[in-house]
Amino acid sequence: MSESFKVIDVDVHNEQNDSALVPYLPEPWKSRVAASGIGMAGSGYYSPVGVLRRDAVPPGGGKAGSDPDFLLKQLVERYDMEYVILTGVIYNISATHDPDFAAAVCSAYNDYLIAEWLPKSKKFKGAIAVATQDPVLAAREIDRLGGHPDMVEVIISSAARMPLGQRFYHPIYEAAERNGLPVAIHPGAEGAGSSTPPTAAGYPSRYIEWHTCLSQMFMAHLVSLICEGVFVKYPNLKVVLVEGGVAWLPGLMWRLDKNYKALRSTVPWLTRLPSEYIRDHCYLSTQPIEEPDNPQHLIDLFNMIDAENFLLYSSDYPHWDFDPPTHILRKMKPEARRKILYENAKALYNL
Amino acid sequence: MPLHYVLDADDIPEGGRVIVGVEGREIGIYRIGGRYYAIHNYCPHMGAPLCAGVVCGTNLPSGVYRYEYGRKGEIVRCPWHGWEFDIKTGKSLFDDKVRTRSYKVEVRDGKLALVIGGRPDHAEISEVTKR
């Protein structure tokens, strides 16, 4: 039962209308957004469920997740959460085309978050959103806000123009390490705008395919981060793979380790098995948790890779595939469940 | 130590390799820089004929995006899955504990002898097969 576990939720989506960011934007972007909105690029996949939980619309109206007081009541208080990390959704801006506009929108959002959300509750912690189209601008934003005591990570989109370990992106990781902040990678805009197709095979027909294959994006980014030597170059960097699934990880570790034994000379900067770098530097969030017919099978998979040491509980509130902390991993032994629901996040984010 | 005379030293040119059969096992003898090294012709991974692999150099441990090619002629790559082994020690390059057996080679009067097990100072000549 939840009473016996403290909870930190590492993926809570606060929402706002585009107009909320206008006061925080400089020109020429202020006039543009005031007149035309942000113009986010969407993946275009239709879901009859929608993205937002229908019961999460605030009593006074507006988008689900847009009212801090209602979010506190419906999520934080109900599940007695100690902290929640507000991840927003603005990271999706990385799938749009103009690097300067994307960077400006992220800066405006970050200032809005700091001014209008974080003061509402000590339980709120923020993620610094940065756009990946220009990693130098992203690094500048990380340095601008990295010292803020309640901004506890950097967040970027998994929808990108190329695998995220490549050297083009290294200024982001360098800045994150310099500021002592983990980098979270979050899906949502896969296939939209300037990003790559959402699956390795191209564009599937339906949302069910798109959503299932988001794990592919995370597999590709993770392999890239390891093989490009990001964790050799930035040995204190931590990366959080948010909402990309978990059950695929054991197989990927085995496959990559096997290939390393043959192909080590192509990545000579890796002096340990790839899976060891994953264990030391990467965290995965739990939602949407895989649900095999026999729940024990998922626990068995986790045990194969000691996943209890690098999983972080997330709810994804107020999105449609929300996982409450009370109804996942119930077959897990209590000490492992405690790590996932609370202790791992507490240590990673210095909470 | 039982010595198994297997070849004349001149039978292996510099950089070359000859596989011999001794007591039912195949052993590859390599000549690198005028010295002789011998390893079991058996990959510990899946039993491939390791000594049929390409002799090469490799990229040594280095910084990210730096390449330090070295050990040319000292590495054999297994023909089945490409694992790299140090010919001088039999150890794989990805894990010291993963290794094929290596044997000492002695040069006596222009002949090569493999040192295989047994008690010290007990030289003997065995029948060998050259492959």
Coordinates of C-alpha atoms in Angstrom, one line a residue:
Chain A
M1 CA 0.0 0.0 0.0
S2 CA 1.1 3.5 -0.7
E3 CA 1.0 4.5 3.0
S4 CA 4.3 2.7 3.6
F5 CA 6.2 4.3 0.8
K6 CA 7.3 7.9 0.2
V7 CA 7.0 8.9 -3.4
I8 CA 8.8 11.2 -5.8
D9 CA 7.2 11.5 -9.2
V10 CA 9.8 12.4 -11.9
D11 CA 7.5 13.1 -14.8
V12 CA 4.5 15.5 -14.2
H13 CA 3.3 17.6 -17.1
N14 CA 2.3 21.0 -16.2
E15 CA 0.5 22.7 -19.1
Q16 CA -0.2 26.3 -20.1
N17 CA -1.7 28.2 -23.0
D18 CA 0.7 29.8 -25.4
S19 CA -0.5 33.2 -24.3
A20 CA 1.0 32.5 -20.9
L21 CA 4.5 32.7 -22.3
V22 CA 4.0 36.0 -24.1
P23 CA 5.1 38.2 -21.2
Y24 CA 8.3 36.2 -20.9
L25 CA 9.3 36.4 -24.6
P26 CA 11.5 39.1 -26.1
E27 CA 10.8 40.6 -29.5
P28 CA 10.4 39.6 -32.3
W29 CA 9.1 36.4 -30.7
K30 CA 6.7 38.2 -28.4
S31 CA 4.6 39.7 -31.2
R32 CA 4.8 36.5 -33.2
V33 CA 3.4 34.3 -30.4
A34 CA 0.9 36.9 -29.3
A35 CA -0.5 36.9 -32.8
S36 CA -0.1 33.3 -34.0
G37 CA 0.7 31.1 -31.0
I38 CA 3.8 28.9 -30.7
G39 CA 2.8 26.6 -33.6
M40 CA 4.2 23.4 -32.1
A41 CA 4.9 20.6 -34.7
G42 CA 2.7 17.6 -33.9
S43 CA 3.4 14.0 -34.8
G44 CA -0.1 13.9 -36.4
Y45 CA -1.1 10.5 -35.0
Y46 CA -4.8 10.2 -34.0
S47 CA -5.8 8.7 -30.7
P48 CA -9.4 8.2 -29.7
V49 CA -8.3 8.5 -26.1
G50 CA -6.6 11.9 -26.5
V51 CA -3.4 12.9 -24.7
L52 CA -5.0 14.4 -21.6
R53 CA -6.9 12.7 -18.8
R54 CA -10.5 13.7 -19.0
D55 CA -10.8 13.8 -15.2
A56 CA -7.9 16.1 -14.9
V57 CA -9.5 19.2 -16.3
P58 CA -9.4 21.8 -13.5
P59 CA -12.8 22.8 -11.9
G60 CA -12.4 26.3 -13.3
G61 CA -11.7 25.0 -16.8
G62 CA -8.6 25.2 -18.9
K63 CA -6.2 22.5 -19.9
A64 CA -5.5 19.4 -17.7
G65 CA -2.4 20.2 -15.8
S66 CA -2.7 23.9 -16.1
D67 CA -3.9 24.7 -12.6
P68 CA -1.2 24.3 -9.9
D69 CA -3.6 24.1 -7.0
F70 CA -5.7 21.4 -8.7
L71 CA -2.6 19.5 -9.7
L72 CA -1.4 19.6 -6.1
K73 CA -4.8 18.3 -4.9
Q74 CA -5.4 15.6 -7.5
L75 CA -1.9 14.2 -7.7
V76 CA 0.5 15.4 -5.0
E77 CA -1.8 15.3 -2.0
R78 CA -3.8 12.3 -3.1
Y79 CA -0.7 10.1 -3.4
D80 CA 1.2 11.9 -0.6
M81 CA 4.1 12.8 -2.9
E82 CA 7.1 14.4 -1.3
Y83 CA 8.3 16.0 -4.6
V84 CA 7.2 16.1 -8.2
I85 CA 9.3 17.2 -11.1
L86 CA 7.5 19.5 -13.5
T87 CA 8.6 18.5 -17.0
G88 CA 6.1 20.5 -19.0
V89 CA 5.8 19.7 -22.7
I90 CA 7.7 22.5 -24.2
Y91 CA 10.7 20.2 -25.0
N92 CA 8.6 19.2 -28.1
I93 CA 9.7 22.5 -29.6
S94 CA 12.8 20.6 -30.7
A95 CA 10.8 19.2 -33.6
T96 CA 10.2 22.7 -35.1
H97 CA 12.5 24.3 -37.6
D98 CA 13.9 27.6 -36.3
P99 CA 16.7 27.2 -33.7
D100 CA 16.4 30.8 -32.5
F101 CA 12.7 30.7 -32.0
A102 CA 12.9 27.3 -30.3
A103 CA 15.6 28.6 -27.9
A104 CA 13.6 31.7 -27.1
V105 CA 10.4 29.7 -26.4
C106 CA 12.3 27.5 -24.0
S107 CA 13.8 30.4 -22.2
A108 CA 10.4 32.0 -21.8
Y109 CA 8.9 28.8 -20.6
N110 CA 11.6 28.3 -18.0
D111 CA 11.1 31.8 -16.7
Y112 CA 7.4 31.3 -16.6
L113 CA 7.9 28.0 -14.7
I114 CA 10.1 29.7 -12.2
A115 CA 7.8 32.7 -11.7
E116 CA 4.4 31.0 -11.8
W117 CA 4.7 27.4 -10.7
L118 CA 7.7 26.8 -8.4
P119 CA 6.6 29.4 -5.8
K120 CA 3.2 27.6 -5.4
S121 CA 4.6 24.6 -3.5
K122 CA 7.9 23.4 -2.1
K123 CA 7.0 20.1 -3.5
F124 CA 7.4 21.4 -7.1
K125 CA 10.8 21.0 -8.7
G126 CA 11.5 22.2 -12.3
A127 CA 13.3 20.9 -15.4
I128 CA 15.2 23.3 -17.5
A129 CA 13.8 22.8 -21.0
V130 CA 16.2 23.4 -23.8
A131 CA 15.9 23.0 -27.6
T132 CA 18.3 20.7 -29.4
Q133 CA 18.4 22.5 -32.8
D134 CA 21.3 24.6 -31.6
P135 CA 23.2 22.9 -28.7
V136 CA 25.3 26.0 -28.1
L137 CA 22.2 28.1 -27.3
A138 CA 21.0 25.2 -25.2
A139 CA 24.2 25.2 -23.2
R140 CA 23.8 29.0 -22.7
E141 CA 20.3 28.4 -21.2
I142 CA 21.6 25.7 -18.9
D143 CA 24.3 28.0 -17.6
R144 CA 21.8 30.8 -17.2
L145 CA 19.5 28.8 -14.9
G146 CA 21.7 25.9 -13.7
G147 CA 22.2 27.6 -10.3
H148 CA 18.5 27.9 -9.5
P149 CA 18.0 25.7 -6.4
D150 CA 14.6 24.3 -7.6
M151 CA 15.6 23.5 -11.2
V152 CA 16.9 20.0 -10.8
E153 CA 17.5 18.7 -14.3
V154 CA 17.7 19.6 -18.0
I155 CA 15.0 18.2 -20.3
I156 CA 15.3 17.6 -24.0
S157 CA 13.1 15.9 -26.6
S158 CA 13.8 12.4 -27.9
A159 CA 12.4 13.6 -31.2
A160 CA 15.6 14.8 -32.8
R161 CA 17.4 15.2 -36.1
M162 CA 20.0 12.6 -35.4
P163 CA 21.0 10.2 -32.6
L164 CA 21.5 12.2 -29.4
G165 CA 25.0 10.8 -28.5
Q166 CA 26.6 12.5 -31.6
R167 CA 29.2 15.2 -31.1
F168 CA 26.8 17.9 -32.4
Y169 CA 24.9 17.6 -29.1
H170 CA 27.9 17.5 -26.7
P171 CA 27.6 21.2 -25.6
I172 CA 24.4 20.2 -23.9
Y173 CA 26.0 17.4 -21.9
E174 CA 29.0 19.5 -21.1
A175 CA 26.8 22.3 -19.7
A176 CA 24.7 19.8 -17.8
E177 CA 27.7 18.2 -16.2
R178 CA 29.2 21.6 -15.4
N179 CA 26.0 22.5 -13.6
G180 CA 25.6 19.2 -11.9
L181 CA 22.3 18.5 -13.5
P182 CA 21.0 15.2 -15.0
V183 CA 19.6 15.4 -18.6
A184 CA 16.2 13.9 -19.1
I185 CA 15.1 12.8 -22.5
H186 CA 11.4 12.7 -23.2
P187 CA 9.2 11.6 -26.2
G188 CA 6.2 13.2 -27.7
A189 CA 7.0 14.8 -31.1
E190 CA 8.5 11.8 -32.8
G191 CA 8.0 12.1 -36.5
A192 CA 6.9 15.7 -36.4
G193 CA 8.5 18.7 -38.1
S194 CA 12.2 18.5 -38.5
S195 CA 12.7 15.2 -36.6
T196 CA 13.4 11.8 -37.9
P197 CA 10.7 9.3 -38.8
P198 CA 9.2 7.9 -35.5
T199 CA 10.2 4.3 -36.1
A200 CA 13.2 2.7 -37.6
A201 CA 11.0 1.4 -40.4
G202 CA 9.5 4.7 -41.2
Y203 CA 6.0 6.2 -40.6
P204 CA 3.5 3.7 -39.2
S205 CA -0.2 4.2 -39.9
R206 CA -1.6 4.5 -36.4
Y207 CA -1.0 6.0 -32.9
I208 CA -0.9 2.5 -31.4
E209 CA 2.1 1.7 -33.6
W210 CA 3.7 5.1 -33.0
H211 CA 3.4 4.8 -29.3
T212 CA 4.6 1.3 -29.0
C213 CA 7.7 2.1 -31.1
L214 CA 8.8 5.0 -29.0
S215 CA 11.0 2.5 -27.3
Q216 CA 12.9 2.2 -30.5
M217 CA 13.8 5.9 -30.3
F218 CA 15.2 5.4 -26.8
M219 CA 17.2 2.3 -27.8
A220 CA 18.8 4.3 -30.6
H221 CA 19.6 7.3 -28.5
L222 CA 21.0 5.1 -25.6
V223 CA 23.2 3.1 -27.9
S224 CA 24.4 6.4 -29.4
L225 CA 25.1 8.0 -26.0
I226 CA 27.2 5.0 -25.0
C227 CA 29.1 4.4 -28.2
E228 CA 29.9 8.0 -28.9
G229 CA 31.7 8.1 -25.5
V230 CA 29.4 10.7 -23.9
F231 CA 29.9 9.2 -20.5
V232 CA 33.7 8.9 -21.0
K233 CA 33.9 12.5 -22.1
Y234 CA 31.6 13.7 -19.3
P235 CA 32.1 11.2 -16.5
N236 CA 29.8 12.9 -14.0
L237 CA 26.9 13.1 -16.4
K238 CA 23.6 11.3 -15.6
V239 CA 20.9 10.8 -18.2
V240 CA 17.2 9.9 -17.4
L241 CA 15.3 8.1 -20.2
V242 CA 11.7 9.2 -19.5
E243 CA 8.7 7.4 -20.8
G244 CA 10.5 5.2 -23.2
G245 CA 9.7 1.8 -21.6
V246 CA 12.0 -0.4 -19.6
A247 CA 11.5 -4.1 -20.6
W248 CA 13.6 -3.8 -23.7
L249 CA 16.7 -2.9 -21.7
P250 CA 18.0 -6.3 -20.7
G251 CA 18.1 -7.5 -24.3
L252 CA 19.7 -4.3 -25.4
M253 CA 22.4 -4.6 -22.8
W254 CA 23.2 -8.2 -23.8
R255 CA 23.2 -7.4 -27.5
L256 CA 25.5 -4.3 -27.1
D257 CA 27.8 -6.1 -24.7
K258 CA 28.1 -9.0 -27.2
N259 CA 28.9 -6.7 -30.0
Y260 CA 31.4 -4.8 -27.9
K261 CA 33.5 -8.0 -27.6
A262 CA 33.9 -8.1 -31.4
L263 CA 33.8 -4.5 -32.3
R264 CA 35.6 -2.8 -29.4
S265 CA 38.3 -1.4 -31.7
T266 CA 35.7 0.9 -33.3
V267 CA 34.9 2.5 -29.9
P268 CA 38.3 2.3 -28.3
W269 CA 37.4 4.9 -25.7
L270 CA 35.1 2.4 -24.0
T271 CA 37.2 0.4 -21.6
R272 CA 34.3 -1.4 -19.9
L273 CA 31.3 -3.3 -21.2
P274 CA 28.7 -1.0 -22.5
S275 CA 26.1 -2.2 -20.0
E276 CA 28.4 -1.0 -17.2
Y277 CA 28.2 2.6 -18.5
I278 CA 24.4 2.2 -18.7
R279 CA 24.2 1.1 -15.1
D280 CA 26.5 3.9 -13.9
H281 CA 25.1 6.8 -15.8
C282 CA 21.5 6.1 -16.9
Y283 CA 18.1 6.0 -15.2
L284 CA 14.8 5.0 -16.7
S285 CA 11.4 6.2 -15.6
T286 CA 8.8 3.6 -15.0
Q287 CA 5.7 5.0 -16.9
P288 CA 4.2 3.6 -19.1
I289 CA 5.1 0.4 -17.2
E290 CA 4.9 -2.8 -19.2
E291 CA 2.1 -5.1 -18.0
P292 CA 2.7 -8.8 -18.9
D293 CA -0.1 -11.2 -18.2
N294 CA 2.0 -12.6 -15.4
P295 CA 3.3 -9.6 -13.4
Q296 CA 6.1 -11.7 -12.1
H297 CA 7.7 -11.8 -15.5
L298 CA 8.4 -8.0 -15.4
I299 CA 10.0 -8.4 -12.0
D300 CA 12.1 -11.2 -13.4
L301 CA 13.3 -8.9 -16.2
F302 CA 14.1 -6.2 -13.7
N303 CA 16.1 -8.7 -11.5
M304 CA 18.2 -9.7 -14.5
I305 CA 19.7 -6.2 -14.6
D306 CA 19.3 -5.0 -11.0
A307 CA 16.9 -2.5 -12.4
E308 CA 15.8 -1.4 -8.9
N309 CA 19.0 0.6 -8.7
F310 CA 18.2 2.9 -11.7
L311 CA 14.5 3.0 -12.1
L312 CA 12.6 6.1 -11.1
Y313 CA 8.9 6.2 -10.5
S314 CA 6.9 8.5 -12.8
S315 CA 3.2 9.0 -13.2
D316 CA 3.0 11.1 -16.4
Y317 CA 0.1 13.0 -14.9
P318 CA -2.2 14.3 -16.4
H319 CA -1.6 12.3 -19.6
W320 CA -3.9 9.4 -20.6
D321 CA -1.5 6.6 -19.7
F322 CA -1.0 7.7 -16.1
D323 CA 0.4 5.2 -13.6
P324 CA -0.5 5.8 -10.0
P325 CA 2.2 4.8 -7.5
T326 CA -0.2 2.5 -5.7
H327 CA -0.9 0.2 -8.6
I328 CA 2.5 -0.6 -10.2
L329 CA 5.3 -3.0 -9.2
R330 CA 3.2 -4.5 -6.4
K331 CA 4.9 -7.8 -6.7
M332 CA 8.3 -6.3 -6.2
K333 CA 10.0 -6.8 -2.8
P334 CA 9.4 -3.7 -0.6
E335 CA 13.1 -2.6 -0.4
A336 CA 13.3 -2.5 -4.2
R337 CA 10.0 -0.8 -4.5
R338 CA 11.1 1.9 -2.0
K339 CA 14.2 2.6 -4.1
I340 CA 12.1 3.0 -7.3
L341 CA 9.3 5.1 -5.8
Y342 CA 11.6 7.3 -3.7
E343 CA 15.2 6.7 -2.9
N344 CA 16.7 6.6 -6.3
A345 CA 15.2 10.0 -7.3
K346 CA 16.0 11.5 -4.0
A347 CA 19.7 10.7 -4.5
L348 CA 19.9 11.5 -8.2
Y349 CA 18.3 15.0 -7.8
N350 CA 19.8 15.8 -4.3
L351 CA 16.3 16.3 -2.9
Chain B
M1 CA 59.4 -29.5 -18.6
P2 CA 58.3 -31.6 -21.6
L3 CA 59.6 -30.0 -24.8
H4 CA 57.8 -30.9 -28.0
Y5 CA 60.0 -30.2 -31.0
V6 CA 57.7 -29.1 -33.7
L7 CA 59.5 -27.1 -36.4
D8 CA 62.7 -25.5 -37.6
A9 CA 62.9 -21.9 -36.6
D10 CA 63.2 -21.0 -40.2
D11 CA 59.9 -22.7 -41.1
I12 CA 58.0 -19.6 -39.9
P13 CA 58.9 -16.3 -41.6
E14 CA 58.7 -13.0 -39.7
G15 CA 55.0 -12.1 -39.3
G16 CA 54.0 -15.6 -40.2
R17 CA 52.1 -18.4 -38.5
V18 CA 52.2 -22.2 -38.6
I19 CA 49.6 -24.5 -37.0
V20 CA 50.9 -27.7 -35.6
G21 CA 49.3 -30.7 -33.9
V22 CA 50.7 -31.8 -30.6
E23 CA 49.1 -34.5 -28.4
G24 CA 45.8 -34.2 -30.1
R25 CA 45.5 -30.4 -29.9
E26 CA 46.2 -27.8 -32.5
I27 CA 48.5 -25.0 -31.7
G28 CA 49.3 -21.9 -33.7
I29 CA 52.9 -20.7 -33.6
Y30 CA 53.5 -17.1 -34.5
R31 CA 56.8 -15.2 -35.2
I32 CA 56.6 -11.6 -34.1
G33 CA 59.8 -9.4 -34.0
G34 CA 62.0 -12.4 -34.2
R35 CA 60.3 -14.1 -31.2
Y36 CA 58.0 -17.0 -31.2
Y37 CA 54.6 -17.3 -29.5
A38 CA 52.1 -20.1 -29.4
I39 CA 48.4 -20.2 -28.7
H40 CA 45.7 -22.9 -28.7
N41 CA 43.9 -23.0 -32.0
Y42 CA 40.6 -22.8 -30.1
C43 CA 38.5 -19.8 -29.3
P44 CA 37.1 -20.0 -25.7
H45 CA 33.9 -18.4 -27.0
M46 CA 32.4 -21.1 -29.3
G47 CA 35.4 -23.3 -30.2
A48 CA 36.3 -21.6 -33.6
P49 CA 39.7 -22.3 -35.1
L50 CA 41.1 -19.1 -33.7
C51 CA 44.4 -19.2 -35.5
A52 CA 42.7 -19.1 -38.8
G53 CA 41.9 -15.5 -38.0
V54 CA 43.5 -12.4 -39.4
V55 CA 46.6 -11.1 -37.7
C56 CA 46.3 -7.4 -37.3
G57 CA 46.8 -4.3 -35.1
T58 CA 44.1 -2.5 -33.3
N59 CA 42.9 0.7 -31.8
L60 CA 44.3 0.9 -28.3
P61 CA 42.3 2.4 -25.4
S62 CA 42.1 6.2 -26.1
G63 CA 40.2 9.4 -25.5
V64 CA 36.9 10.0 -27.2
Y65 CA 37.3 10.5 -31.0
R66 CA 41.1 9.8 -30.7
Y67 CA 42.4 6.8 -32.4
E68 CA 45.7 5.2 -31.4
Y69 CA 46.4 2.4 -33.7
G70 CA 49.1 0.1 -32.4
R71 CA 50.3 -3.5 -31.7
K72 CA 50.4 -4.2 -35.4
G73 CA 50.9 -7.9 -36.0
E74 CA 50.3 -8.8 -32.4
I75 CA 46.6 -9.4 -32.4
V76 CA 44.6 -12.2 -33.9
R77 CA 40.9 -11.8 -34.7
C78 CA 38.8 -14.9 -34.4
P79 CA 37.3 -15.8 -37.7
W80 CA 33.9 -16.5 -36.3
H81 CA 32.8 -13.5 -34.2
G82 CA 35.8 -11.1 -34.5
W83 CA 37.0 -11.3 -30.9
E84 CA 40.5 -9.9 -30.6
F85 CA 43.2 -11.9 -28.8
D86 CA 46.7 -10.9 -27.8
I87 CA 49.0 -13.4 -29.5
K88 CA 51.7 -12.9 -26.9
T89 CA 49.4 -13.8 -23.9
G90 CA 46.3 -15.5 -25.3
K91 CA 44.2 -12.9 -23.5
S92 CA 41.2 -11.3 -25.2
L93 CA 41.3 -7.5 -25.4
F94 CA 37.9 -7.0 -23.8
D95 CA 38.5 -9.0 -20.7
D96 CA 41.7 -10.4 -19.3
K97 CA 39.8 -13.4 -17.8
V98 CA 38.7 -14.5 -21.3
R99 CA 41.7 -16.1 -22.9
T100 CA 42.8 -19.0 -25.0
R101 CA 45.7 -21.1 -23.7
S102 CA 49.2 -19.8 -24.6
Y103 CA 52.3 -21.9 -24.6
K104 CA 56.0 -21.0 -24.2
V105 CA 58.1 -21.6 -27.2
E106 CA 61.8 -22.4 -26.8
V107 CA 64.4 -22.1 -29.6
R108 CA 67.2 -24.7 -29.3
D109 CA 69.7 -25.3 -32.0
G110 CA 67.6 -23.7 -34.6
K111 CA 64.6 -25.8 -33.7
L112 CA 61.3 -24.7 -32.1
A113 CA 60.0 -26.6 -29.1
L114 CA 56.6 -26.1 -27.4
V115 CA 56.6 -26.3 -23.6
I116 CA 53.5 -28.2 -22.7
G117 CA 52.7 -29.1 -19.1
G118 CA 54.5 -31.9 -17.3
R119 CA 57.5 -31.8 -14.9
P120 CA 60.4 -29.4 -15.3
D121 CA 63.7 -30.4 -16.9
H122 CA 62.3 -33.4 -18.6
A123 CA 62.8 -32.8 -22.3
E124 CA 61.3 -35.2 -24.7
I125 CA 60.7 -35.3 -28.4
S126 CA 57.2 -35.9 -29.6
E127 CA 55.8 -36.7 -32.9
V128 CA 54.2 -33.7 -34.4
T129 CA 52.1 -32.9 -37.4
K130 CA 52.6 -29.8 -39.4
R131 CA 49.5 -28.3 -40.9

